[in-house]
């Protein structure tokens, strides 16, 4: 097994809302699990699927991990497998924890959740409360019965606003975000419509104020990317050079040549395929890297990103 890869036992599965199961994982021998911080996720190897799920338990609990999984019958298969086939007592291969959505220090926080997007925010709110940092959560969903973990939010009282659509409401983003607050960090997770609306309203906020986590890639403006031309990838460790056609991804070209790169989303949003770049200029098309990371050019997501320099040298 790779470093930070574990075979974990499914200890329990609990209904948290309509269509939402929480899954608690532990080592079969009861040994402590690797530590994690709010915003982290696990990568589950489900055989035909590799999927990422946010940790929504308590970092202080070193005996178990908890994740929340929304049933999506028309999705890509991972959630359906968990809901229909995974059961307590089964063993699942897990990688991580990894964290691309860390909680930064701030004088105050505004948390915005849509549906299952509540999961990464739960540990953040608990951490902020423990640290005595003021915060507010606005949590939207289709209905109260579909909104997971509501009972866990009750002790927070007036810090939490629940806005179910079937109750005639939606979060008032203009009121929440219309006036920039330089001392507030905004954390948002949920469906693309919510994220896009929040990003639009936070455009006037100070740089670095907004932090988002996506479940699917945002629509891209093709004019922002380079041309889809052919290029070469040199694999430094294997010594192999691969031609990448204009109509194929780096991952597909490498796979065609016998070099397997772990992938999951295929959209540049999960980080599973992140690969160090030793030379060349990547054409970044992912949703994960910061502007500084893109400028540095030391890493890329080969499931979607390409090349601006005709040749890339990757640490493969």
PDB file of C-alpha atoms in Angstrom:
ATOM      1  CA  UNK A   1       0.000   0.000   0.000  1.00  0.00           C
ATOM      2  CA  UNK A   2       1.013   3.593  -0.591  1.00  0.00           C
ATOM      3  CA  UNK A   3       1.948   5.947   2.218  1.00  0.00           C
ATOM      4  CA  UNK A   4      -1.150   7.230   4.012  1.00  0.00           C
ATOM      5  CA  UNK A   5      -3.230   4.379   2.572  1.00  0.00           C
ATOM      6  CA  UNK A   6      -5.257   2.207   4.910  1.00  0.00           C
ATOM      7  CA  UNK A   7      -7.769  -0.630   4.901  1.00  0.00           C
ATOM      8  CA  UNK A   8     -10.512   0.592   7.209  1.00  0.00           C
ATOM      9  CA  UNK A   9     -13.521  -1.153   8.681  1.00  0.00           C
ATOM     10  CA  UNK A  10     -16.989   0.271   8.185  1.00  0.00           C
ATOM     11  CA  UNK A  11     -18.060   0.496  11.811  1.00  0.00           C
ATOM     12  CA  UNK A  12     -21.506   2.023  11.306  1.00  0.00           C
ATOM     13  CA  UNK A  13     -23.813   3.675   8.772  1.00  0.00           C
ATOM     14  CA  UNK A  14     -26.509   6.101   9.936  1.00  0.00           C
ATOM     15  CA  UNK A  15     -29.292   7.979   8.143  1.00  0.00           C
ATOM     16  CA  UNK A  16     -28.717  11.704   8.716  1.00  0.00           C
ATOM     17  CA  UNK A  17     -31.437  12.964   6.333  1.00  0.00           C
ATOM     18  CA  UNK A  18     -33.405  11.818   3.308  1.00  0.00           C
ATOM     19  CA  UNK A  19     -30.793  10.336   0.994  1.00  0.00           C
ATOM     20  CA  UNK A  20     -27.818  11.102   3.246  1.00  0.00           C
ATOM     21  CA  UNK A  21     -25.833   8.441   5.105  1.00  0.00           C
ATOM     22  CA  UNK A  22     -22.976   9.033   7.496  1.00  0.00           C
ATOM     23  CA  UNK A  23     -20.304   6.344   7.421  1.00  0.00           C
ATOM     24  CA  UNK A  24     -17.963   5.795  10.358  1.00  0.00           C
ATOM     25  CA  UNK A  25     -14.629   4.141   9.596  1.00  0.00           C
ATOM     26  CA  UNK A  26     -11.987   2.715  11.944  1.00  0.00           C
ATOM     27  CA  UNK A  27      -8.896   0.548  11.829  1.00  0.00           C
ATOM     28  CA  UNK A  28      -9.792  -3.149  12.222  1.00  0.00           C
ATOM     29  CA  UNK A  29      -7.315  -3.406  15.108  1.00  0.00           C
ATOM     30  CA  UNK A  30      -8.550  -0.224  16.787  1.00  0.00           C
ATOM     31  CA  UNK A  31      -5.218   1.582  16.392  1.00  0.00           C
ATOM     32  CA  UNK A  32      -5.211   5.401  16.149  1.00  0.00           C
ATOM     33  CA  UNK A  33      -5.858   6.943  12.752  1.00  0.00           C
ATOM     34  CA  UNK A  34      -3.700   9.640  11.133  1.00  0.00           C
ATOM     35  CA  UNK A  35      -4.577  13.156  12.328  1.00  0.00           C
ATOM     36  CA  UNK A  36      -6.553  15.644  10.256  1.00  0.00           C
ATOM     37  CA  UNK A  37      -7.696  19.256  10.308  1.00  0.00           C
ATOM     38  CA  UNK A  38     -11.055  20.848   9.381  1.00  0.00           C
ATOM     39  CA  UNK A  39     -11.601  20.880   5.621  1.00  0.00           C
ATOM     40  CA  UNK A  40      -9.837  17.554   5.029  1.00  0.00           C
ATOM     41  CA  UNK A  41     -11.251  14.716   2.958  1.00  0.00           C
ATOM     42  CA  UNK A  42     -10.737  11.002   2.438  1.00  0.00           C
ATOM     43  CA  UNK A  43     -10.385   9.189  -0.859  1.00  0.00           C
ATOM     44  CA  UNK A  44     -12.302   5.920  -0.931  1.00  0.00           C
ATOM     45  CA  UNK A  45     -11.309   3.173  -3.350  1.00  0.00           C
ATOM     46  CA  UNK A  46     -14.637   1.540  -4.174  1.00  0.00           C
ATOM     47  CA  UNK A  47     -13.317  -0.820  -6.812  1.00  0.00           C
ATOM     48  CA  UNK A  48     -14.653   0.649 -10.046  1.00  0.00           C
ATOM     49  CA  UNK A  49     -14.744   4.132  -8.509  1.00  0.00           C
ATOM     50  CA  UNK A  50     -12.437   6.367  -6.533  1.00  0.00           C
ATOM     51  CA  UNK A  51     -14.354   9.064  -4.706  1.00  0.00           C
ATOM     52  CA  UNK A  52     -13.565  11.843  -2.232  1.00  0.00           C
ATOM     53  CA  UNK A  53     -15.701  12.618   0.799  1.00  0.00           C
ATOM     54  CA  UNK A  54     -15.224  15.382   3.350  1.00  0.00           C
ATOM     55  CA  UNK A  55     -14.467  14.438   6.926  1.00  0.00           C
ATOM     56  CA  UNK A  56     -17.294  15.672   9.131  1.00  0.00           C
ATOM     57  CA  UNK A  57     -16.417  14.207  12.494  1.00  0.00           C
ATOM     58  CA  UNK A  58     -14.137  15.499  15.227  1.00  0.00           C
ATOM     59  CA  UNK A  59     -10.361  15.807  14.667  1.00  0.00           C
ATOM     60  CA  UNK A  60      -9.808  15.015  18.353  1.00  0.00           C
ATOM     61  CA  UNK A  61     -11.331  11.558  17.789  1.00  0.00           C
ATOM     62  CA  UNK A  62      -8.326   9.520  16.635  1.00  0.00           C
ATOM     63  CA  UNK A  63     -10.257   6.234  16.673  1.00  0.00           C
ATOM     64  CA  UNK A  64     -12.741   6.939  13.877  1.00  0.00           C
ATOM     65  CA  UNK A  65     -13.351   8.949  10.720  1.00  0.00           C
ATOM     66  CA  UNK A  66     -16.846  10.087   9.742  1.00  0.00           C
ATOM     67  CA  UNK A  67     -17.987  11.061   6.259  1.00  0.00           C
ATOM     68  CA  UNK A  68     -21.406  12.014   4.873  1.00  0.00           C
ATOM     69  CA  UNK A  69     -22.580  10.689   1.505  1.00  0.00           C
ATOM     70  CA  UNK A  70     -25.561  11.916  -0.538  1.00  0.00           C
ATOM     71  CA  UNK A  71     -27.296   9.295  -2.665  1.00  0.00           C
ATOM     72  CA  UNK A  72     -27.146  10.351  -6.314  1.00  0.00           C
ATOM     73  CA  UNK A  73     -28.809   7.609  -8.386  1.00  0.00           C
ATOM     74  CA  UNK A  74     -28.003   9.459 -11.607  1.00  0.00           C
ATOM     75  CA  UNK A  75     -24.440  10.255 -10.563  1.00  0.00           C
ATOM     76  CA  UNK A  76     -21.191   8.566 -11.501  1.00  0.00           C
ATOM     77  CA  UNK A  77     -21.729   5.438  -9.390  1.00  0.00           C
ATOM     78  CA  UNK A  78     -19.806   6.003  -6.151  1.00  0.00           C
ATOM     79  CA  UNK A  79     -22.663   7.163  -3.957  1.00  0.00           C
ATOM     80  CA  UNK A  80     -24.985   4.495  -5.357  1.00  0.00           C
ATOM     81  CA  UNK A  81     -22.439   1.824  -4.428  1.00  0.00           C
ATOM     82  CA  UNK A  82     -22.147   3.152  -0.876  1.00  0.00           C
ATOM     83  CA  UNK A  83     -25.901   3.347  -0.362  1.00  0.00           C
ATOM     84  CA  UNK A  84     -26.839   0.124  -2.112  1.00  0.00           C
ATOM     85  CA  UNK A  85     -23.935  -2.223  -1.386  1.00  0.00           C
ATOM     86  CA  UNK A  86     -21.586  -0.991   1.331  1.00  0.00           C
ATOM     87  CA  UNK A  87     -22.520  -2.261   4.796  1.00  0.00           C
ATOM     88  CA  UNK A  88     -21.061  -2.260   8.337  1.00  0.00           C
ATOM     89  CA  UNK A  89     -18.379  -4.892   8.716  1.00  0.00           C
ATOM     90  CA  UNK A  90     -16.973  -4.376   5.214  1.00  0.00           C
ATOM     91  CA  UNK A  91     -13.396  -3.198   4.700  1.00  0.00           C
ATOM     92  CA  UNK A  92     -12.650  -0.250   2.405  1.00  0.00           C
ATOM     93  CA  UNK A  93      -9.314   0.993   1.140  1.00  0.00           C
ATOM     94  CA  UNK A  94      -8.872   4.640   2.058  1.00  0.00           C
ATOM     95  CA  UNK A  95      -6.246   7.236   1.162  1.00  0.00           C
ATOM     96  CA  UNK A  96      -5.661  10.389   3.144  1.00  0.00           C
ATOM     97  CA  UNK A  97      -6.626  12.480   4.933  1.00  0.00           C
ATOM     98  CA  UNK A  98      -5.789  15.266   2.484  1.00  0.00           C
ATOM     99  CA  UNK A  99      -6.720  18.909   2.797  1.00  0.00           C
ATOM    100  CA  UNK A 100      -7.297  21.345  -0.062  1.00  0.00           C
ATOM    101  CA  UNK A 101      -9.882  23.351   1.887  1.00  0.00           C
ATOM    102  CA  UNK A 102      -8.087  24.362   5.101  1.00  0.00           C
ATOM    103  CA  UNK A 103      -9.526  26.699   7.699  1.00  0.00           C
ATOM    104  CA  UNK A 104      -7.337  29.810   7.764  1.00  0.00           C
ATOM    105  CA  UNK A 105      -6.983  32.036  10.801  1.00  0.00           C
ATOM    106  CA  UNK A 106      -9.443  34.944  10.712  1.00  0.00           C
ATOM    107  CA  UNK A 107     -11.122  37.332  13.169  1.00  0.00           C
ATOM    108  CA  UNK A 108     -14.537  35.932  12.153  1.00  0.00           C
ATOM    109  CA  UNK A 109     -16.120  33.481   9.722  1.00  0.00           C
ATOM    110  CA  UNK A 110     -19.186  33.308   7.515  1.00  0.00           C
ATOM    111  CA  UNK A 111     -20.052  29.738   6.524  1.00  0.00           C
ATOM    112  CA  UNK A 112     -22.418  29.151   3.590  1.00  0.00           C
ATOM    113  CA  UNK A 113     -23.628  25.600   2.959  1.00  0.00           C
ATOM    114  CA  UNK A 114     -25.898  24.150   0.309  1.00  0.00           C
ATOM    115  CA  UNK A 115     -27.185  20.606   0.838  1.00  0.00           C
ATOM    116  CA  UNK A 116     -24.433  18.037   1.430  1.00  0.00           C
ATOM    117  CA  UNK A 117     -21.964  20.948   1.344  1.00  0.00           C
ATOM    118  CA  UNK A 118     -22.512  21.162   5.109  1.00  0.00           C
ATOM    119  CA  UNK A 119     -20.075  18.288   5.696  1.00  0.00           C
ATOM    120  CA  UNK A 120     -16.669  20.055   5.506  1.00  0.00           C
ATOM    121  CA  UNK A 121     -18.058  23.035   7.418  1.00  0.00           C
ATOM    122  CA  UNK A 122     -19.116  21.082  10.528  1.00  0.00           C
ATOM    123  CA  UNK A 123     -15.561  20.639  11.882  1.00  0.00           C
ATOM    124  CA  UNK A 124     -14.758  24.255  10.974  1.00  0.00           C
ATOM    125  CA  UNK A 125     -17.617  25.579  13.093  1.00  0.00           C
ATOM    126  CA  UNK A 126     -16.604  23.359  15.981  1.00  0.00           C
ATOM    127  CA  UNK A 127     -13.004  24.593  15.733  1.00  0.00           C
ATOM    128  CA  UNK A 128     -14.064  28.250  15.570  1.00  0.00           C
ATOM    129  CA  UNK A 129     -16.297  27.769  18.614  1.00  0.00           C
ATOM    130  CA  UNK A 130     -13.521  26.066  20.560  1.00  0.00           C
ATOM    131  CA  UNK A 131     -11.157  28.914  19.689  1.00  0.00           C
ATOM    132  CA  UNK A 132     -13.686  31.572  20.665  1.00  0.00           C
ATOM    133  CA  UNK A 133     -13.829  33.028  17.141  1.00  0.00           C
ATOM    134  CA  UNK A 134     -17.261  34.467  16.168  1.00  0.00           C
ATOM    135  CA  UNK A 135     -18.980  32.857  13.210  1.00  0.00           C
ATOM    136  CA  UNK A 136     -22.286  32.473  11.440  1.00  0.00           C
ATOM    137  CA  UNK A 137     -23.694  29.647   9.311  1.00  0.00           C
ATOM    138  CA  UNK A 138     -26.379  30.026   6.648  1.00  0.00           C
ATOM    139  CA  UNK A 139     -27.484  26.567   5.534  1.00  0.00           C
ATOM    140  CA  UNK A 140     -29.777  26.117   2.529  1.00  0.00           C
ATOM    141  CA  UNK A 141     -31.415  23.009   1.138  1.00  0.00           C
ATOM    142  CA  UNK A 142     -34.475  21.674  -0.642  1.00  0.00           C
ATOM    143  CA  UNK A 143     -36.292  20.775   2.584  1.00  0.00           C
ATOM    144  CA  UNK A 144     -35.491  20.245   6.262  1.00  0.00           C
ATOM    145  CA  UNK A 145     -35.898  16.503   5.788  1.00  0.00           C
ATOM    146  CA  UNK A 146     -33.153  16.528   3.133  1.00  0.00           C
ATOM    147  CA  UNK A 147     -30.720  18.642   5.178  1.00  0.00           C
ATOM    148  CA  UNK A 148     -28.216  16.498   7.076  1.00  0.00           C
ATOM    149  CA  UNK A 149     -26.854  17.024  10.588  1.00  0.00           C
ATOM    150  CA  UNK A 150     -29.480  19.574  11.647  1.00  0.00           C
ATOM    151  CA  UNK A 151     -29.586  18.160  15.159  1.00  0.00           C
ATOM    152  CA  UNK A 152     -25.868  18.765  15.572  1.00  0.00           C
ATOM    153  CA  UNK A 153     -26.406  22.442  14.798  1.00  0.00           C
ATOM    154  CA  UNK A 154     -29.015  23.039  17.504  1.00  0.00           C
ATOM    155  CA  UNK A 155     -26.494  23.801  20.296  1.00  0.00           C
ATOM    156  CA  UNK A 156     -25.106  26.700  18.249  1.00  0.00           C
ATOM    157  CA  UNK A 157     -28.387  28.613  18.603  1.00  0.00           C
ATOM    158  CA  UNK A 158     -28.663  31.934  16.788  1.00  0.00           C
ATOM    159  CA  UNK A 159     -25.306  31.458  15.033  1.00  0.00           C
ATOM    160  CA  UNK A 160     -27.105  29.112  12.609  1.00  0.00           C
ATOM    161  CA  UNK A 161     -29.748  30.089  10.060  1.00  0.00           C
ATOM    162  CA  UNK A 162     -31.480  27.209   8.253  1.00  0.00           C
ATOM    163  CA  UNK A 163     -33.209  28.145   4.991  1.00  0.00           C
ATOM    164  CA  UNK A 164     -35.163  25.281   3.362  1.00  0.00           C
ATOM    165  CA  UNK A 165     -36.536  26.041  -0.090  1.00  0.00           C
ATOM    166  CA  UNK A 166     -39.855  24.328   0.617  1.00  0.00           C
ATOM    167  CA  UNK A 167     -40.333  26.852   3.400  1.00  0.00           C
ATOM    168  CA  UNK A 168     -40.332  29.638   0.853  1.00  0.00           C
ATOM    169  CA  UNK A 169     -36.816  30.821   1.427  1.00  0.00           C
ATOM    170  CA  UNK A 170     -33.345  30.962  -0.024  1.00  0.00           C
ATOM    171  CA  UNK A 171     -30.218  32.501   1.474  1.00  0.00           C
ATOM    172  CA  UNK A 172     -30.213  36.258   0.877  1.00  0.00           C
ATOM    173  CA  UNK A 173     -26.722  36.486  -0.609  1.00  0.00           C
ATOM    174  CA  UNK A 174     -27.031  40.182  -1.365  1.00  0.00           C
ATOM    175  CA  UNK A 175     -27.674  40.914   2.300  1.00  0.00           C
ATOM    176  CA  UNK A 176     -24.945  38.529   3.439  1.00  0.00           C
ATOM    177  CA  UNK A 177     -22.240  39.532   0.979  1.00  0.00           C
ATOM    178  CA  UNK A 178     -23.265  42.903  -0.454  1.00  0.00           C
ATOM    179  CA  UNK A 179     -20.926  44.816   1.827  1.00  0.00           C
ATOM    180  CA  UNK A 180     -17.332  43.522   1.983  1.00  0.00           C
ATOM    181  CA  UNK A 181     -16.100  42.751   5.484  1.00  0.00           C
ATOM    182  CA  UNK A 182     -12.279  42.769   5.521  1.00  0.00           C
ATOM    183  CA  UNK A 183     -12.071  40.847   8.803  1.00  0.00           C
ATOM    184  CA  UNK A 184     -14.323  37.961   7.672  1.00  0.00           C
ATOM    185  CA  UNK A 185     -13.309  34.744   5.935  1.00  0.00           C
ATOM    186  CA  UNK A 186     -16.136  33.292   3.830  1.00  0.00           C
ATOM    187  CA  UNK A 187     -16.312  29.511   3.430  1.00  0.00           C
ATOM    188  CA  UNK A 188     -18.774  28.055   0.947  1.00  0.00           C
ATOM    189  CA  UNK A 189     -19.534  24.503  -0.159  1.00  0.00           C
ATOM    190  CA  UNK A 190     -22.511  23.256  -2.123  1.00  0.00           C
ATOM    191  CA  UNK A 191     -23.931  23.045  -5.640  1.00  0.00           C
ATOM    192  CA  UNK A 192     -22.419  25.029  -8.481  1.00  0.00           C
ATOM    193  CA  UNK A 193     -25.261  27.540  -8.625  1.00  0.00           C
ATOM    194  CA  UNK A 194     -24.604  28.583  -5.036  1.00  0.00           C
ATOM    195  CA  UNK A 195     -20.847  28.764  -5.526  1.00  0.00           C
ATOM    196  CA  UNK A 196     -21.123  30.849  -8.678  1.00  0.00           C
ATOM    197  CA  UNK A 197     -23.522  33.280  -7.006  1.00  0.00           C
ATOM    198  CA  UNK A 198     -21.251  33.618  -3.967  1.00  0.00           C
ATOM    199  CA  UNK A 199     -18.166  34.129  -6.140  1.00  0.00           C
ATOM    200  CA  UNK A 200     -19.950  36.863  -8.085  1.00  0.00           C
ATOM    201  CA  UNK A 201     -20.883  38.722  -4.920  1.00  0.00           C
ATOM    202  CA  UNK A 202     -17.468  38.284  -3.317  1.00  0.00           C
ATOM    203  CA  UNK A 203     -15.647  39.757  -6.326  1.00  0.00           C
ATOM    204  CA  UNK A 204     -15.498  43.088  -4.480  1.00  0.00           C
ATOM    205  CA  UNK A 205     -14.209  41.535  -1.254  1.00  0.00           C
ATOM    206  CA  UNK A 206     -10.483  41.609  -0.368  1.00  0.00           C
ATOM    207  CA  UNK A 207      -8.358  38.977  -2.107  1.00  0.00           C
ATOM    208  CA  UNK A 208      -8.283  35.734  -0.168  1.00  0.00           C
ATOM    209  CA  UNK A 209     -11.576  36.341   1.646  1.00  0.00           C
ATOM    210  CA  UNK A 210     -13.506  33.609  -0.158  1.00  0.00           C
ATOM    211  CA  UNK A 211     -12.768  29.884   0.126  1.00  0.00           C
ATOM    212  CA  UNK A 212     -14.860  27.370  -1.827  1.00  0.00           C
ATOM    213  CA  UNK A 213     -14.967  23.635  -2.326  1.00  0.00           C
ATOM    214  CA  UNK A 214     -16.624  22.181  -5.416  1.00  0.00           C
ATOM    215  CA  UNK A 215     -18.286  18.854  -6.120  1.00  0.00           C
ATOM    216  CA  UNK A 216     -18.131  19.448  -9.888  1.00  0.00           C
ATOM    217  CA  UNK A 217     -16.043  21.619 -12.169  1.00  0.00           C
ATOM    218  CA  UNK A 218     -17.309  25.129 -12.827  1.00  0.00           C
ATOM    219  CA  UNK A 219     -18.056  26.122 -16.432  1.00  0.00           C
ATOM    220  CA  UNK A 220     -14.886  27.478 -18.030  1.00  0.00           C
ATOM    221  CA  UNK A 221     -14.353  30.240 -20.543  1.00  0.00           C
ATOM    222  CA  UNK A 222     -12.339  28.520 -23.315  1.00  0.00           C
ATOM    223  CA  UNK A 223     -10.648  31.829 -24.132  1.00  0.00           C
ATOM    224  CA  UNK A 224      -8.816  31.606 -20.803  1.00  0.00           C
ATOM    225  CA  UNK A 225      -7.092  28.346 -21.785  1.00  0.00           C
ATOM    226  CA  UNK A 226      -4.373  27.638 -24.296  1.00  0.00           C
ATOM    227  CA  UNK A 227      -5.068  25.859 -27.568  1.00  0.00           C
ATOM    228  CA  UNK A 228      -5.677  22.114 -27.523  1.00  0.00           C
ATOM    229  CA  UNK A 229      -2.517  21.288 -29.453  1.00  0.00           C
ATOM    230  CA  UNK A 230      -0.351  18.189 -29.308  1.00  0.00           C
ATOM    231  CA  UNK A 231       2.691  18.139 -27.020  1.00  0.00           C
ATOM    232  CA  UNK A 232       5.119  15.752 -25.352  1.00  0.00           C
ATOM    233  CA  UNK A 233       5.401  14.562 -21.764  1.00  0.00           C
ATOM    234  CA  UNK A 234       8.682  13.190 -20.495  1.00  0.00           C
ATOM    235  CA  UNK A 235       8.408  10.938 -17.461  1.00  0.00           C
ATOM    236  CA  UNK A 236      11.583  11.594 -15.493  1.00  0.00           C
ATOM    237  CA  UNK A 237      11.612   8.468 -13.325  1.00  0.00           C
ATOM    238  CA  UNK A 238      10.558   5.952 -15.974  1.00  0.00           C
ATOM    239  CA  UNK A 239      12.556   7.575 -18.806  1.00  0.00           C
ATOM    240  CA  UNK A 240       9.567   7.334 -21.135  1.00  0.00           C
ATOM    241  CA  UNK A 241       8.473  10.131 -23.466  1.00  0.00           C
ATOM    242  CA  UNK A 242       4.797  10.190 -24.452  1.00  0.00           C
ATOM    243  CA  UNK A 243       3.069  12.091 -27.245  1.00  0.00           C
ATOM    244  CA  UNK A 244      -0.180  13.709 -26.088  1.00  0.00           C
ATOM    245  CA  UNK A 245      -2.614  14.273 -28.936  1.00  0.00           C
ATOM    246  CA  UNK A 246      -4.700  17.418 -29.206  1.00  0.00           C
ATOM    247  CA  UNK A 247      -7.864  15.487 -28.381  1.00  0.00           C
ATOM    248  CA  UNK A 248      -6.664  13.449 -25.387  1.00  0.00           C
ATOM    249  CA  UNK A 249      -5.715  14.197 -21.803  1.00  0.00           C
ATOM    250  CA  UNK A 250      -2.275  13.690 -20.310  1.00  0.00           C
ATOM    251  CA  UNK A 251      -3.710  10.957 -18.091  1.00  0.00           C
ATOM    252  CA  UNK A 252      -5.143   9.101 -21.092  1.00  0.00           C
ATOM    253  CA  UNK A 253      -1.914   9.418 -23.069  1.00  0.00           C
ATOM    254  CA  UNK A 254       0.121   8.110 -20.153  1.00  0.00           C
ATOM    255  CA  UNK A 255      -2.295   5.243 -19.603  1.00  0.00           C
ATOM    256  CA  UNK A 256      -2.044   4.346 -23.288  1.00  0.00           C
ATOM    257  CA  UNK A 257       1.716   4.114 -22.793  1.00  0.00           C
ATOM    258  CA  UNK A 258       1.520   1.925 -19.693  1.00  0.00           C
ATOM    259  CA  UNK A 259       1.919   4.604 -17.009  1.00  0.00           C
ATOM    260  CA  UNK A 260      -0.998   4.714 -14.606  1.00  0.00           C
ATOM    261  CA  UNK A 261      -1.819   7.948 -12.777  1.00  0.00           C
ATOM    262  CA  UNK A 262      -4.464   7.641 -10.033  1.00  0.00           C
ATOM    263  CA  UNK A 263      -7.561   9.639 -10.984  1.00  0.00           C
ATOM    264  CA  UNK A 264     -11.050  10.112  -9.624  1.00  0.00           C
ATOM    265  CA  UNK A 265     -13.019  13.132 -10.825  1.00  0.00           C
ATOM    266  CA  UNK A 266     -11.522  13.674 -14.285  1.00  0.00           C
ATOM    267  CA  UNK A 267     -12.486  17.352 -13.874  1.00  0.00           C
ATOM    268  CA  UNK A 268      -9.573  18.860 -11.956  1.00  0.00           C
ATOM    269  CA  UNK A 269     -11.476  19.308  -8.703  1.00  0.00           C
ATOM    270  CA  UNK A 270     -10.284  16.508  -6.400  1.00  0.00           C
ATOM    271  CA  UNK A 271      -6.473  16.528  -6.521  1.00  0.00           C
ATOM    272  CA  UNK A 272      -6.101  12.749  -6.804  1.00  0.00           C
ATOM    273  CA  UNK A 273      -3.951  12.985  -9.942  1.00  0.00           C
ATOM    274  CA  UNK A 274      -1.780  15.916  -8.784  1.00  0.00           C
ATOM    275  CA  UNK A 275       1.690  15.423 -10.239  1.00  0.00           C
ATOM    276  CA  UNK A 276       4.945  17.359  -9.711  1.00  0.00           C
ATOM    277  CA  UNK A 277       6.218  19.293 -12.751  1.00  0.00           C
ATOM    278  CA  UNK A 278      10.011  19.302 -13.173  1.00  0.00           C
ATOM    279  CA  UNK A 279      10.219  21.360 -16.379  1.00  0.00           C
ATOM    280  CA  UNK A 280       7.951  23.048 -18.893  1.00  0.00           C
ATOM    281  CA  UNK A 281       4.971  25.376 -18.534  1.00  0.00           C
ATOM    282  CA  UNK A 282       1.622  23.782 -17.624  1.00  0.00           C
ATOM    283  CA  UNK A 283      -1.664  25.088 -19.007  1.00  0.00           C
ATOM    284  CA  UNK A 284      -3.625  24.879 -15.745  1.00  0.00           C
ATOM    285  CA  UNK A 285      -7.324  24.052 -16.159  1.00  0.00           C
ATOM    286  CA  UNK A 286      -8.119  22.695 -12.709  1.00  0.00           C
ATOM    287  CA  UNK A 287     -10.260  24.187  -9.936  1.00  0.00           C
ATOM    288  CA  UNK A 288      -7.845  23.516  -7.080  1.00  0.00           C
ATOM    289  CA  UNK A 289      -4.534  25.328  -7.411  1.00  0.00           C
ATOM    290  CA  UNK A 290      -4.146  28.829  -6.089  1.00  0.00           C
ATOM    291  CA  UNK A 291      -2.937  31.634  -8.321  1.00  0.00           C
ATOM    292  CA  UNK A 292       0.465  31.414  -6.620  1.00  0.00           C
ATOM    293  CA  UNK A 293       0.674  27.658  -7.258  1.00  0.00           C
ATOM    294  CA  UNK A 294      -0.255  28.147 -10.893  1.00  0.00           C
ATOM    295  CA  UNK A 295       2.377  30.845 -11.294  1.00  0.00           C
ATOM    296  CA  UNK A 296       5.038  28.654  -9.693  1.00  0.00           C
ATOM    297  CA  UNK A 297       4.251  25.820 -12.134  1.00  0.00           C
ATOM    298  CA  UNK A 298       5.612  23.089  -9.880  1.00  0.00           C
ATOM    299  CA  UNK A 299       2.532  20.876  -9.922  1.00  0.00           C
ATOM    300  CA  UNK A 300      -0.456  20.148 -12.173  1.00  0.00           C
ATOM    301  CA  UNK A 301      -3.621  18.063 -12.525  1.00  0.00           C
ATOM    302  CA  UNK A 302      -2.983  15.968 -15.655  1.00  0.00           C
ATOM    303  CA  UNK A 303      -6.604  14.852 -15.913  1.00  0.00           C
ATOM    304  CA  UNK A 304      -7.490  18.279 -17.374  1.00  0.00           C
ATOM    305  CA  UNK A 305      -4.400  20.501 -17.590  1.00  0.00           C
ATOM    306  CA  UNK A 306      -2.199  20.652 -20.662  1.00  0.00           C
ATOM    307  CA  UNK A 307       1.019  22.330 -21.824  1.00  0.00           C
ATOM    308  CA  UNK A 308       1.970  25.820 -22.997  1.00  0.00           C
ATOM    309  CA  UNK A 309       5.603  25.043 -23.811  1.00  0.00           C
ATOM    310  CA  UNK A 310       5.437  22.076 -26.172  1.00  0.00           C
ATOM    311  CA  UNK A 311       6.999  19.725 -23.632  1.00  0.00           C
ATOM    312  CA  UNK A 312       6.521  18.890 -19.974  1.00  0.00           C
ATOM    313  CA  UNK A 313       8.783  16.880 -17.703  1.00  0.00           C
ATOM    314  CA  UNK A 314       6.779  15.192 -14.933  1.00  0.00           C
ATOM    315  CA  UNK A 315       7.940  13.321 -11.848  1.00  0.00           C
ATOM    316  CA  UNK A 316       6.607   9.981 -13.013  1.00  0.00           C
TER     317      UNK A 316
END
